[in-house]
Amino acid sequence: MRVVTKIPNINIGQVYDQRYANSELHFEYLDNLANFFGRNMPVHYHDRFYQIHIILDGSTHVHLDEKHYTNEGITLFFTPPAVPHSFVTESSSSGYVLTIQQQLVWRLLDMECGLNNIMVDQMKPFCTQLVQDCPILSLIQHLKRELDSSGMMQEKATQSLLQLVLIEVMRLGIRNKSEKTNRSVDITLFHNFNHLVETHYIEHWALGEYAEKIGISVSRLNDICRRVSGLSSKKIIIDRQMQEARRSLQFTSKSVSEIGYDLGFRDPAYFARFFRKYSDMTASEYRSKVTKNVENNY
């Protein structure tokens, strides 16, 4: 069975952090975004926004359009507006994510409103591995410090640093030659599985039900998931359930038992064990931790 779904457009400022709803630049740590969106980010795009992801460690699996990349260690991937992409990072991976309004990028690079300029051709999606002393890493860290400061001409300094970051991204894109591709049919089946997980994860479907809907065997489904994302099909489902549990603990006042029922767990004690097994802390401990983090950020 072929699953057809519309690729969602995600506006970070509206969906994730409304403090930046109208900002031209949003800078966030990967860990914070992963706590909200999960480590297995299904296919999506960003209308009129460029994105730069820098993953500092672990394995990274990235899909940009129909291309698939697998890297170990420091990884950068660049996503222009409206380019469909998805990615999977390890649970311990850290990094940075820059989301930049299209008009700001054009202005900083003198791209003539994005038309009739050779630089437009260099702003293509790509994924590459970085060395430890790559210039863009120190530029990113300097940019973050400037964003957090209130010094003289802070906005001017921020835009100058961002301009240098974008120039370095273009240079990396030009040098980047390597890519690893999977069969497009496997990528399509993987995205179909993710869509079914999104629709049915609270129903606790067995793997056989997912495989039957997609029209393949359980073993092939698991093989595709491991090859494309580095995760088993079961782990992908668990990650989605845990993602929703963490969101509910952070953004609602529901009790742990209520959250468990909402996620399809009939026994609150079983949900409590499930959460602790996959997060190394109790649900109450997690809620207390994220509450303290939010308070410290204000």
PDB file of C-alpha atoms in Angstrom:
ATOM      1  CA  MET A   1       0.000   0.000   0.000  1.00  0.00           C
ATOM      2  CA  ARG A   2       1.422   3.386  -1.005  1.00  0.00           C
ATOM      3  CA  VAL A   3       1.093   6.058   1.661  1.00  0.00           C
ATOM      4  CA  VAL A   4       0.744   9.561   0.258  1.00  0.00           C
ATOM      5  CA  THR A   5       1.136  12.531   2.568  1.00  0.00           C
ATOM      6  CA  LYS A   6       1.785  16.230   2.260  1.00  0.00           C
ATOM      7  CA  ILE A   7       5.243  17.306   3.406  1.00  0.00           C
ATOM      8  CA  PRO A   8       4.788  19.720   6.344  1.00  0.00           C
ATOM      9  CA  ASN A   9       6.208  23.234   6.413  1.00  0.00           C
ATOM     10  CA  ILE A  10       7.691  23.991   9.866  1.00  0.00           C
ATOM     11  CA  ASN A  11       8.109  27.575  11.035  1.00  0.00           C
ATOM     12  CA  ILE A  12      10.501  27.324  13.997  1.00  0.00           C
ATOM     13  CA  GLY A  13       9.518  30.712  15.407  1.00  0.00           C
ATOM     14  CA  GLN A  14       5.837  29.821  15.511  1.00  0.00           C
ATOM     15  CA  VAL A  15       5.947  26.116  16.369  1.00  0.00           C
ATOM     16  CA  TYR A  16       8.923  25.913  18.730  1.00  0.00           C
ATOM     17  CA  ASP A  17       9.751  29.317  20.226  1.00  0.00           C
ATOM     18  CA  GLN A  18       7.289  32.155  19.742  1.00  0.00           C
ATOM     19  CA  ARG A  19       9.741  34.640  21.254  1.00  0.00           C
ATOM     20  CA  TYR A  20      11.391  34.499  17.822  1.00  0.00           C
ATOM     21  CA  ALA A  21       8.209  34.464  15.733  1.00  0.00           C
ATOM     22  CA  ASN A  22       9.274  37.521  13.723  1.00  0.00           C
ATOM     23  CA  SER A  23      13.049  37.202  14.026  1.00  0.00           C
ATOM     24  CA  GLU A  24      15.333  37.065  11.008  1.00  0.00           C
ATOM     25  CA  LEU A  25      17.729  34.731  12.828  1.00  0.00           C
ATOM     26  CA  HIS A  26      17.057  31.895  15.263  1.00  0.00           C
ATOM     27  CA  PHE A  27      20.028  30.190  16.954  1.00  0.00           C
ATOM     28  CA  GLU A  28      19.381  27.082  19.052  1.00  0.00           C
ATOM     29  CA  TYR A  29      21.282  24.156  20.526  1.00  0.00           C
ATOM     30  CA  LEU A  30      20.525  20.784  18.928  1.00  0.00           C
ATOM     31  CA  ASP A  31      19.747  19.225  22.319  1.00  0.00           C
ATOM     32  CA  ASN A  32      16.934  21.705  22.994  1.00  0.00           C
ATOM     33  CA  LEU A  33      15.349  21.199  19.572  1.00  0.00           C
ATOM     34  CA  ALA A  34      15.713  17.411  19.905  1.00  0.00           C
ATOM     35  CA  ASN A  35      13.854  17.491  23.225  1.00  0.00           C
ATOM     36  CA  PHE A  36      10.938  19.130  21.428  1.00  0.00           C
ATOM     37  CA  PHE A  37      10.988  17.556  17.948  1.00  0.00           C
ATOM     38  CA  GLY A  38      12.808  14.279  18.677  1.00  0.00           C
ATOM     39  CA  ARG A  39      16.039  12.781  17.357  1.00  0.00           C
ATOM     40  CA  ASN A  40      14.329  11.184  14.358  1.00  0.00           C
ATOM     41  CA  MET A  41      13.053  14.234  12.490  1.00  0.00           C
ATOM     42  CA  PRO A  42      10.593  13.204   9.736  1.00  0.00           C
ATOM     43  CA  VAL A  43      10.676  14.819   6.305  1.00  0.00           C
ATOM     44  CA  HIS A  44       9.689  18.507   6.326  1.00  0.00           C
ATOM     45  CA  TYR A  45      10.737  21.843   4.855  1.00  0.00           C
ATOM     46  CA  HIS A  46      11.026  25.506   5.854  1.00  0.00           C
ATOM     47  CA  ASP A  47       9.360  28.060   3.596  1.00  0.00           C
ATOM     48  CA  ARG A  48      11.536  31.171   3.071  1.00  0.00           C
ATOM     49  CA  PHE A  49      14.134  30.076   5.624  1.00  0.00           C
ATOM     50  CA  TYR A  50      17.660  28.714   5.229  1.00  0.00           C
ATOM     51  CA  GLN A  51      18.955  26.274   7.845  1.00  0.00           C
ATOM     52  CA  ILE A  52      22.452  25.299   8.946  1.00  0.00           C
ATOM     53  CA  HIS A  53      22.828  22.238  11.174  1.00  0.00           C
ATOM     54  CA  ILE A  54      26.172  21.460  12.798  1.00  0.00           C
ATOM     55  CA  ILE A  55      26.292  18.117  14.624  1.00  0.00           C
ATOM     56  CA  LEU A  56      29.367  17.904  16.833  1.00  0.00           C
ATOM     57  CA  ASP A  57      29.528  14.154  17.513  1.00  0.00           C
ATOM     58  CA  GLY A  58      28.026  10.737  16.852  1.00  0.00           C
ATOM     59  CA  SER A  59      26.436   9.270  13.732  1.00  0.00           C
ATOM     60  CA  THR A  60      24.245  11.486  11.562  1.00  0.00           C
ATOM     61  CA  HIS A  61      21.875  10.306   8.827  1.00  0.00           C
ATOM     62  CA  VAL A  62      20.564  13.074   6.566  1.00  0.00           C
ATOM     63  CA  HIS A  63      18.179  13.157   3.594  1.00  0.00           C
ATOM     64  CA  LEU A  64      18.203  16.218   1.347  1.00  0.00           C
ATOM     65  CA  ASP A  65      15.729  15.866  -1.511  1.00  0.00           C
ATOM     66  CA  GLU A  66      16.535  12.389  -2.868  1.00  0.00           C
ATOM     67  CA  LYS A  67      20.102  12.253  -1.546  1.00  0.00           C
ATOM     68  CA  HIS A  68      21.134  10.364   1.578  1.00  0.00           C
ATOM     69  CA  TYR A  69      24.255  11.051   3.619  1.00  0.00           C
ATOM     70  CA  THR A  70      25.750   9.140   6.549  1.00  0.00           C
ATOM     71  CA  ASN A  71      28.566  10.741   8.538  1.00  0.00           C
ATOM     72  CA  GLU A  72      30.476  10.088  11.754  1.00  0.00           C
ATOM     73  CA  GLY A  73      31.793  12.914  13.901  1.00  0.00           C
ATOM     74  CA  ILE A  74      31.402  16.617  13.131  1.00  0.00           C
ATOM     75  CA  THR A  75      28.793  17.061  10.401  1.00  0.00           C
ATOM     76  CA  LEU A  76      27.322  20.127   8.708  1.00  0.00           C
ATOM     77  CA  PHE A  77      24.273  20.073   6.490  1.00  0.00           C
ATOM     78  CA  PHE A  78      22.796  23.070   4.721  1.00  0.00           C
ATOM     79  CA  THR A  79      19.150  23.361   3.705  1.00  0.00           C
ATOM     80  CA  PRO A  80      17.857  26.158   1.445  1.00  0.00           C
ATOM     81  CA  PRO A  81      14.181  27.219   1.591  1.00  0.00           C
ATOM     82  CA  ALA A  82      11.533  24.676   0.570  1.00  0.00           C
ATOM     83  CA  VAL A  83      14.010  21.766   0.255  1.00  0.00           C
ATOM     84  CA  PRO A  84      12.483  18.614   1.837  1.00  0.00           C
ATOM     85  CA  HIS A  85      14.807  17.074   4.410  1.00  0.00           C
ATOM     86  CA  SER A  86      14.868  14.664   7.330  1.00  0.00           C
ATOM     87  CA  PHE A  87      17.588  13.522   9.687  1.00  0.00           C
ATOM     88  CA  VAL A  88      18.450  11.224  12.579  1.00  0.00           C
ATOM     89  CA  THR A  89      21.057  11.932  15.263  1.00  0.00           C
ATOM     90  CA  GLU A  90      22.224   9.880  18.230  1.00  0.00           C
ATOM     91  CA  SER A  91      20.651  10.505  21.630  1.00  0.00           C
ATOM     92  CA  SER A  92      23.907  11.969  22.969  1.00  0.00           C
ATOM     93  CA  SER A  93      24.759  14.130  19.949  1.00  0.00           C
ATOM     94  CA  SER A  94      25.140  17.868  20.514  1.00  0.00           C
ATOM     95  CA  GLY A  95      25.345  20.754  18.079  1.00  0.00           C
ATOM     96  CA  TYR A  96      23.901  24.004  16.750  1.00  0.00           C
ATOM     97  CA  VAL A  97      20.996  24.893  14.459  1.00  0.00           C
ATOM     98  CA  LEU A  98      20.732  28.249  12.679  1.00  0.00           C
ATOM     99  CA  THR A  99      17.454  29.189  11.005  1.00  0.00           C
ATOM    100  CA  ILE A 100      17.828  32.316   8.870  1.00  0.00           C
ATOM    101  CA  GLN A 101      15.182  34.284   7.010  1.00  0.00           C
ATOM    102  CA  GLN A 102      15.658  34.199   3.238  1.00  0.00           C
ATOM    103  CA  GLN A 103      15.662  37.989   2.828  1.00  0.00           C
ATOM    104  CA  LEU A 104      18.449  38.364   5.401  1.00  0.00           C
ATOM    105  CA  VAL A 105      20.631  35.822   3.579  1.00  0.00           C
ATOM    106  CA  TRP A 106      20.072  37.580   0.269  1.00  0.00           C
ATOM    107  CA  ARG A 107      20.887  40.942   1.837  1.00  0.00           C
ATOM    108  CA  LEU A 108      24.074  39.767   3.541  1.00  0.00           C
ATOM    109  CA  LEU A 109      25.355  38.081   0.391  1.00  0.00           C
ATOM    110  CA  ASP A 110      24.212  40.801  -2.035  1.00  0.00           C
ATOM    111  CA  MET A 111      22.242  38.216  -3.950  1.00  0.00           C
ATOM    112  CA  GLU A 112      20.008  40.720  -5.766  1.00  0.00           C
ATOM    113  CA  CYS A 113      16.811  39.415  -4.173  1.00  0.00           C
ATOM    114  CA  GLY A 114      17.942  35.885  -4.944  1.00  0.00           C
ATOM    115  CA  LEU A 115      17.986  36.319  -8.716  1.00  0.00           C
ATOM    116  CA  ASN A 116      20.612  36.567 -11.478  1.00  0.00           C
ATOM    117  CA  ASN A 117      23.631  36.060  -9.289  1.00  0.00           C
ATOM    118  CA  ILE A 118      26.252  33.327  -9.404  1.00  0.00           C
ATOM    119  CA  MET A 119      26.033  32.915  -5.618  1.00  0.00           C
ATOM    120  CA  VAL A 120      22.487  31.593  -5.926  1.00  0.00           C
ATOM    121  CA  ASP A 121      23.920  28.519  -7.659  1.00  0.00           C
ATOM    122  CA  GLN A 122      26.292  27.948  -4.744  1.00  0.00           C
ATOM    123  CA  MET A 123      23.487  27.938  -2.150  1.00  0.00           C
ATOM    124  CA  LYS A 124      22.477  24.345  -2.877  1.00  0.00           C
ATOM    125  CA  PRO A 125      21.688  21.698  -0.245  1.00  0.00           C
ATOM    126  CA  PHE A 126      24.640  19.607   0.873  1.00  0.00           C
ATOM    127  CA  CYS A 127      26.019  17.590   3.779  1.00  0.00           C
ATOM    128  CA  THR A 128      29.694  17.320   4.646  1.00  0.00           C
ATOM    129  CA  GLN A 129      32.025  16.152   7.393  1.00  0.00           C
ATOM    130  CA  LEU A 130      34.115  18.816   9.151  1.00  0.00           C
ATOM    131  CA  VAL A 131      37.561  18.676  10.728  1.00  0.00           C
ATOM    132  CA  GLN A 132      38.046  19.752  14.342  1.00  0.00           C
ATOM    133  CA  ASP A 133      39.675  23.093  13.490  1.00  0.00           C
ATOM    134  CA  CYS A 134      37.275  24.041  10.675  1.00  0.00           C
ATOM    135  CA  PRO A 135      36.867  27.876  10.669  1.00  0.00           C
ATOM    136  CA  ILE A 136      33.080  27.726  10.723  1.00  0.00           C
ATOM    137  CA  LEU A 137      33.081  26.158  14.206  1.00  0.00           C
ATOM    138  CA  SER A 138      34.829  29.116  15.813  1.00  0.00           C
ATOM    139  CA  LEU A 139      32.655  31.515  13.797  1.00  0.00           C
ATOM    140  CA  ILE A 140      29.494  29.827  15.075  1.00  0.00           C
ATOM    141  CA  GLN A 141      30.687  30.013  18.678  1.00  0.00           C
ATOM    142  CA  HIS A 142      31.621  33.681  18.254  1.00  0.00           C
ATOM    143  CA  LEU A 143      28.189  34.365  16.734  1.00  0.00           C
ATOM    144  CA  LYS A 144      26.469  32.737  19.709  1.00  0.00           C
ATOM    145  CA  ARG A 145      28.474  34.831  22.178  1.00  0.00           C
ATOM    146  CA  GLU A 146      27.567  37.992  20.276  1.00  0.00           C
ATOM    147  CA  LEU A 147      23.877  37.074  20.203  1.00  0.00           C
ATOM    148  CA  ASP A 148      23.966  36.642  23.974  1.00  0.00           C
ATOM    149  CA  SER A 149      25.740  39.943  24.564  1.00  0.00           C
ATOM    150  CA  SER A 150      24.411  43.482  24.837  1.00  0.00           C
ATOM    151  CA  GLY A 151      27.567  45.267  23.747  1.00  0.00           C
ATOM    152  CA  MET A 152      27.898  48.303  21.524  1.00  0.00           C
ATOM    153  CA  MET A 153      26.768  47.740  17.895  1.00  0.00           C
ATOM    154  CA  GLN A 154      25.648  44.216  18.787  1.00  0.00           C
ATOM    155  CA  GLU A 155      23.281  43.912  15.815  1.00  0.00           C
ATOM    156  CA  LYS A 156      25.967  45.072  13.362  1.00  0.00           C
ATOM    157  CA  ALA A 157      28.494  42.638  14.829  1.00  0.00           C
ATOM    158  CA  THR A 158      25.958  39.794  14.719  1.00  0.00           C
ATOM    159  CA  GLN A 159      25.163  40.359  11.053  1.00  0.00           C
ATOM    160  CA  SER A 160      28.858  40.625  10.172  1.00  0.00           C
ATOM    161  CA  LEU A 161      29.565  37.299  11.862  1.00  0.00           C
ATOM    162  CA  LEU A 162      26.544  35.697  10.218  1.00  0.00           C
ATOM    163  CA  GLN A 163      27.799  36.959   6.856  1.00  0.00           C
ATOM    164  CA  LEU A 164      31.137  35.225   7.478  1.00  0.00           C
ATOM    165  CA  VAL A 165      29.306  32.020   8.462  1.00  0.00           C
ATOM    166  CA  LEU A 166      27.291  32.085   5.224  1.00  0.00           C
ATOM    167  CA  ILE A 167      30.398  32.692   3.122  1.00  0.00           C
ATOM    168  CA  GLU A 168      32.108  29.745   4.805  1.00  0.00           C
ATOM    169  CA  VAL A 169      29.031  27.585   4.123  1.00  0.00           C
ATOM    170  CA  MET A 170      29.236  28.479   0.421  1.00  0.00           C
ATOM    171  CA  ARG A 171      32.918  27.565   0.352  1.00  0.00           C
ATOM    172  CA  LEU A 172      32.205  24.229   2.020  1.00  0.00           C
ATOM    173  CA  GLY A 173      29.429  23.575  -0.494  1.00  0.00           C
ATOM    174  CA  ILE A 174      31.773  24.186  -3.410  1.00  0.00           C
ATOM    175  CA  ARG A 175      34.389  21.833  -1.952  1.00  0.00           C
ATOM    176  CA  ASN A 176      31.878  19.159  -1.046  1.00  0.00           C
ATOM    177  CA  LYS A 177      31.945  16.334  -3.561  1.00  0.00           C
ATOM    178  CA  SER A 178      31.058  13.157  -1.667  1.00  0.00           C
ATOM    179  CA  GLU A 179      27.582  11.815  -1.260  1.00  0.00           C
ATOM    180  CA  LYS A 180      26.049   8.439  -0.434  1.00  0.00           C
ATOM    181  CA  THR A 181      22.742   7.474  -1.939  1.00  0.00           C
ATOM    182  CA  ASN A 182      20.225   4.793  -1.079  1.00  0.00           C
ATOM    183  CA  ARG A 183      17.656   3.441  -3.472  1.00  0.00           C
ATOM    184  CA  SER A 184      14.856   5.989  -3.757  1.00  0.00           C
ATOM    185  CA  VAL A 185      12.280   3.225  -3.161  1.00  0.00           C
ATOM    186  CA  ASP A 186      13.810   2.526   0.264  1.00  0.00           C
ATOM    187  CA  ILE A 187      13.735   6.213   1.163  1.00  0.00           C
ATOM    188  CA  THR A 188      10.078   6.411   0.117  1.00  0.00           C
ATOM    189  CA  LEU A 189       9.198   3.348   2.209  1.00  0.00           C
ATOM    190  CA  PHE A 190      11.078   4.793   5.180  1.00  0.00           C
ATOM    191  CA  HIS A 191       9.163   8.076   4.947  1.00  0.00           C
ATOM    192  CA  ASN A 192       5.887   6.146   4.611  1.00  0.00           C
ATOM    193  CA  PHE A 193       6.724   4.212   7.783  1.00  0.00           C
ATOM    194  CA  ASN A 194       7.455   7.457   9.639  1.00  0.00           C
ATOM    195  CA  HIS A 195       4.119   8.867   8.502  1.00  0.00           C
ATOM    196  CA  LEU A 196       2.291   5.779   9.786  1.00  0.00           C
ATOM    197  CA  VAL A 197       4.149   6.005  13.097  1.00  0.00           C
ATOM    198  CA  GLU A 198       3.057   9.630  13.425  1.00  0.00           C
ATOM    199  CA  THR A 199      -0.560   8.613  12.846  1.00  0.00           C
ATOM    200  CA  HIS A 200      -0.705   5.451  14.968  1.00  0.00           C
ATOM    201  CA  TYR A 201       2.001   5.545  17.658  1.00  0.00           C
ATOM    202  CA  ILE A 202      -0.530   5.991  20.488  1.00  0.00           C
ATOM    203  CA  GLU A 203      -2.415   2.910  19.250  1.00  0.00           C
ATOM    204  CA  HIS A 204       0.629   0.707  19.949  1.00  0.00           C
ATOM    205  CA  TRP A 205       0.508  -1.082  16.611  1.00  0.00           C
ATOM    206  CA  ALA A 206       2.670  -4.176  16.261  1.00  0.00           C
ATOM    207  CA  LEU A 207       5.469  -3.997  13.679  1.00  0.00           C
ATOM    208  CA  GLY A 208       3.524  -6.456  11.541  1.00  0.00           C
ATOM    209  CA  GLU A 209       0.662  -3.970  11.214  1.00  0.00           C
ATOM    210  CA  TYR A 210       3.006  -1.246   9.977  1.00  0.00           C
ATOM    211  CA  ALA A 211       4.685  -3.628   7.537  1.00  0.00           C
ATOM    212  CA  GLU A 212       1.319  -4.828   6.221  1.00  0.00           C
ATOM    213  CA  LYS A 213       0.130  -1.262   5.594  1.00  0.00           C
ATOM    214  CA  ILE A 214       3.306  -0.456   3.673  1.00  0.00           C
ATOM    215  CA  GLY A 215       3.203  -3.754   1.796  1.00  0.00           C
ATOM    216  CA  ILE A 216       6.515  -5.274   2.893  1.00  0.00           C
ATOM    217  CA  SER A 217       7.729  -7.843   5.434  1.00  0.00           C
ATOM    218  CA  VAL A 218       8.728  -6.964   9.002  1.00  0.00           C
ATOM    219  CA  SER A 219      12.319  -8.025   8.331  1.00  0.00           C
ATOM    220  CA  ARG A 220      12.555  -5.801   5.246  1.00  0.00           C
ATOM    221  CA  LEU A 221      11.024  -2.887   7.154  1.00  0.00           C
ATOM    222  CA  ASN A 222      13.629  -3.285   9.882  1.00  0.00           C
ATOM    223  CA  ASP A 223      16.433  -3.599   7.324  1.00  0.00           C
ATOM    224  CA  ILE A 224      15.336  -0.396   5.559  1.00  0.00           C
ATOM    225  CA  CYS A 225      15.093   1.521   8.837  1.00  0.00           C
ATOM    226  CA  ARG A 226      18.564   0.426   9.935  1.00  0.00           C
ATOM    227  CA  ARG A 227      20.125   1.204   6.554  1.00  0.00           C
ATOM    228  CA  VAL A 228      18.475   4.604   6.126  1.00  0.00           C
ATOM    229  CA  SER A 229      18.445   5.902   9.714  1.00  0.00           C
ATOM    230  CA  GLY A 230      20.713   3.645  11.747  1.00  0.00           C
ATOM    231  CA  LEU A 231      17.746   2.800  14.000  1.00  0.00           C
ATOM    232  CA  SER A 232      15.567  -0.288  14.232  1.00  0.00           C
ATOM    233  CA  SER A 233      11.894   0.087  13.320  1.00  0.00           C
ATOM    234  CA  LYS A 234      10.948  -0.586  16.955  1.00  0.00           C
ATOM    235  CA  LYS A 235      13.320   2.143  18.193  1.00  0.00           C
ATOM    236  CA  ILE A 236      11.734   4.680  15.824  1.00  0.00           C
ATOM    237  CA  ILE A 237       8.303   3.996  17.348  1.00  0.00           C
ATOM    238  CA  ILE A 238       9.658   4.184  20.901  1.00  0.00           C
ATOM    239  CA  ASP A 239      11.436   7.465  20.135  1.00  0.00           C
ATOM    240  CA  ARG A 240       8.166   9.001  18.911  1.00  0.00           C
ATOM    241  CA  GLN A 241       6.310   7.865  22.040  1.00  0.00           C
ATOM    242  CA  MET A 242       9.074   9.256  24.252  1.00  0.00           C
ATOM    243  CA  GLN A 243       9.119  12.520  22.324  1.00  0.00           C
ATOM    244  CA  GLU A 244       5.409  13.052  22.985  1.00  0.00           C
ATOM    245  CA  ALA A 245       5.799  12.051  26.629  1.00  0.00           C
ATOM    246  CA  ARG A 246       8.567  14.621  27.112  1.00  0.00           C
ATOM    247  CA  ARG A 247       6.512  17.327  25.397  1.00  0.00           C
ATOM    248  CA  SER A 248       3.521  16.635  27.635  1.00  0.00           C
ATOM    249  CA  LEU A 249       5.643  16.663  30.778  1.00  0.00           C
ATOM    250  CA  GLN A 250       7.205  19.973  29.782  1.00  0.00           C
ATOM    251  CA  PHE A 251       4.259  21.871  28.329  1.00  0.00           C
ATOM    252  CA  THR A 252       1.194  20.567  30.216  1.00  0.00           C
ATOM    253  CA  SER A 253       0.226  20.250  33.869  1.00  0.00           C
ATOM    254  CA  LYS A 254      -1.228  16.762  33.409  1.00  0.00           C
ATOM    255  CA  SER A 255      -0.246  14.083  35.892  1.00  0.00           C
ATOM    256  CA  VAL A 256       2.146  11.331  34.828  1.00  0.00           C
ATOM    257  CA  SER A 257      -0.753   8.854  34.841  1.00  0.00           C
ATOM    258  CA  GLU A 258      -2.868  11.089  32.585  1.00  0.00           C
ATOM    259  CA  ILE A 259      -0.012  11.448  30.117  1.00  0.00           C
ATOM    260  CA  GLY A 260       0.403   7.677  30.068  1.00  0.00           C
ATOM    261  CA  TYR A 261      -3.290   7.183  29.288  1.00  0.00           C
ATOM    262  CA  ASP A 262      -3.090   9.818  26.521  1.00  0.00           C
ATOM    263  CA  LEU A 263      -0.242   7.845  24.958  1.00  0.00           C
ATOM    264  CA  GLY A 264      -2.200   4.598  24.965  1.00  0.00           C
ATOM    265  CA  PHE A 265      -0.706   3.005  28.086  1.00  0.00           C
ATOM    266  CA  ARG A 266      -3.491   1.310  30.052  1.00  0.00           C
ATOM    267  CA  ASP A 267      -1.341   0.757  33.142  1.00  0.00           C
ATOM    268  CA  PRO A 268       0.255   3.872  34.717  1.00  0.00           C
ATOM    269  CA  ALA A 269       2.915   1.723  36.371  1.00  0.00           C
ATOM    270  CA  TYR A 270       3.930   0.278  32.996  1.00  0.00           C
ATOM    271  CA  PHE A 271       4.197   3.773  31.497  1.00  0.00           C
ATOM    272  CA  ALA A 272       6.356   4.854  34.447  1.00  0.00           C
ATOM    273  CA  ARG A 273       8.716   1.905  33.848  1.00  0.00           C
ATOM    274  CA  PHE A 274       8.716   2.575  30.093  1.00  0.00           C
ATOM    275  CA  PHE A 275       9.696   6.228  30.560  1.00  0.00           C
ATOM    276  CA  ARG A 276      12.438   5.433  33.054  1.00  0.00           C
ATOM    277  CA  LYS A 277      13.874   2.689  30.854  1.00  0.00           C
ATOM    278  CA  TYR A 278      14.317   4.990  27.856  1.00  0.00           C
ATOM    279  CA  SER A 279      15.313   8.204  29.634  1.00  0.00           C
ATOM    280  CA  ASP A 280      17.326   6.980  32.659  1.00  0.00           C
ATOM    281  CA  MET A 281      15.134   9.068  34.963  1.00  0.00           C
ATOM    282  CA  THR A 282      11.553   9.048  36.183  1.00  0.00           C
ATOM    283  CA  ALA A 283       8.897  11.178  34.514  1.00  0.00           C
ATOM    284  CA  SER A 284       8.711  13.387  37.608  1.00  0.00           C
ATOM    285  CA  GLU A 285      12.478  13.862  37.611  1.00  0.00           C
ATOM    286  CA  TYR A 286      12.367  14.844  33.934  1.00  0.00           C
ATOM    287  CA  ARG A 287       9.588  17.389  34.544  1.00  0.00           C
ATOM    288  CA  SER A 288      11.543  18.899  37.422  1.00  0.00           C
ATOM    289  CA  LYS A 289      14.700  19.079  35.301  1.00  0.00           C
ATOM    290  CA  VAL A 290      13.116  20.880  32.327  1.00  0.00           C
ATOM    291  CA  THR A 291      11.227  23.253  34.625  1.00  0.00           C
ATOM    292  CA  LYS A 292      14.495  24.305  36.264  1.00  0.00           C
ATOM    293  CA  ASN A 293      16.144  24.749  32.846  1.00  0.00           C
ATOM    294  CA  VAL A 294      13.336  27.047  31.685  1.00  0.00           C
ATOM    295  CA  GLU A 295      13.528  29.101  34.885  1.00  0.00           C
ATOM    296  CA  ASN A 296      17.297  29.486  34.483  1.00  0.00           C
ATOM    297  CA  ASN A 297      16.850  30.789  30.920  1.00  0.00           C
ATOM    298  CA  TYR A 298      14.660  33.689  32.033  1.00  0.00           C
TER     299      TYR A 298
END
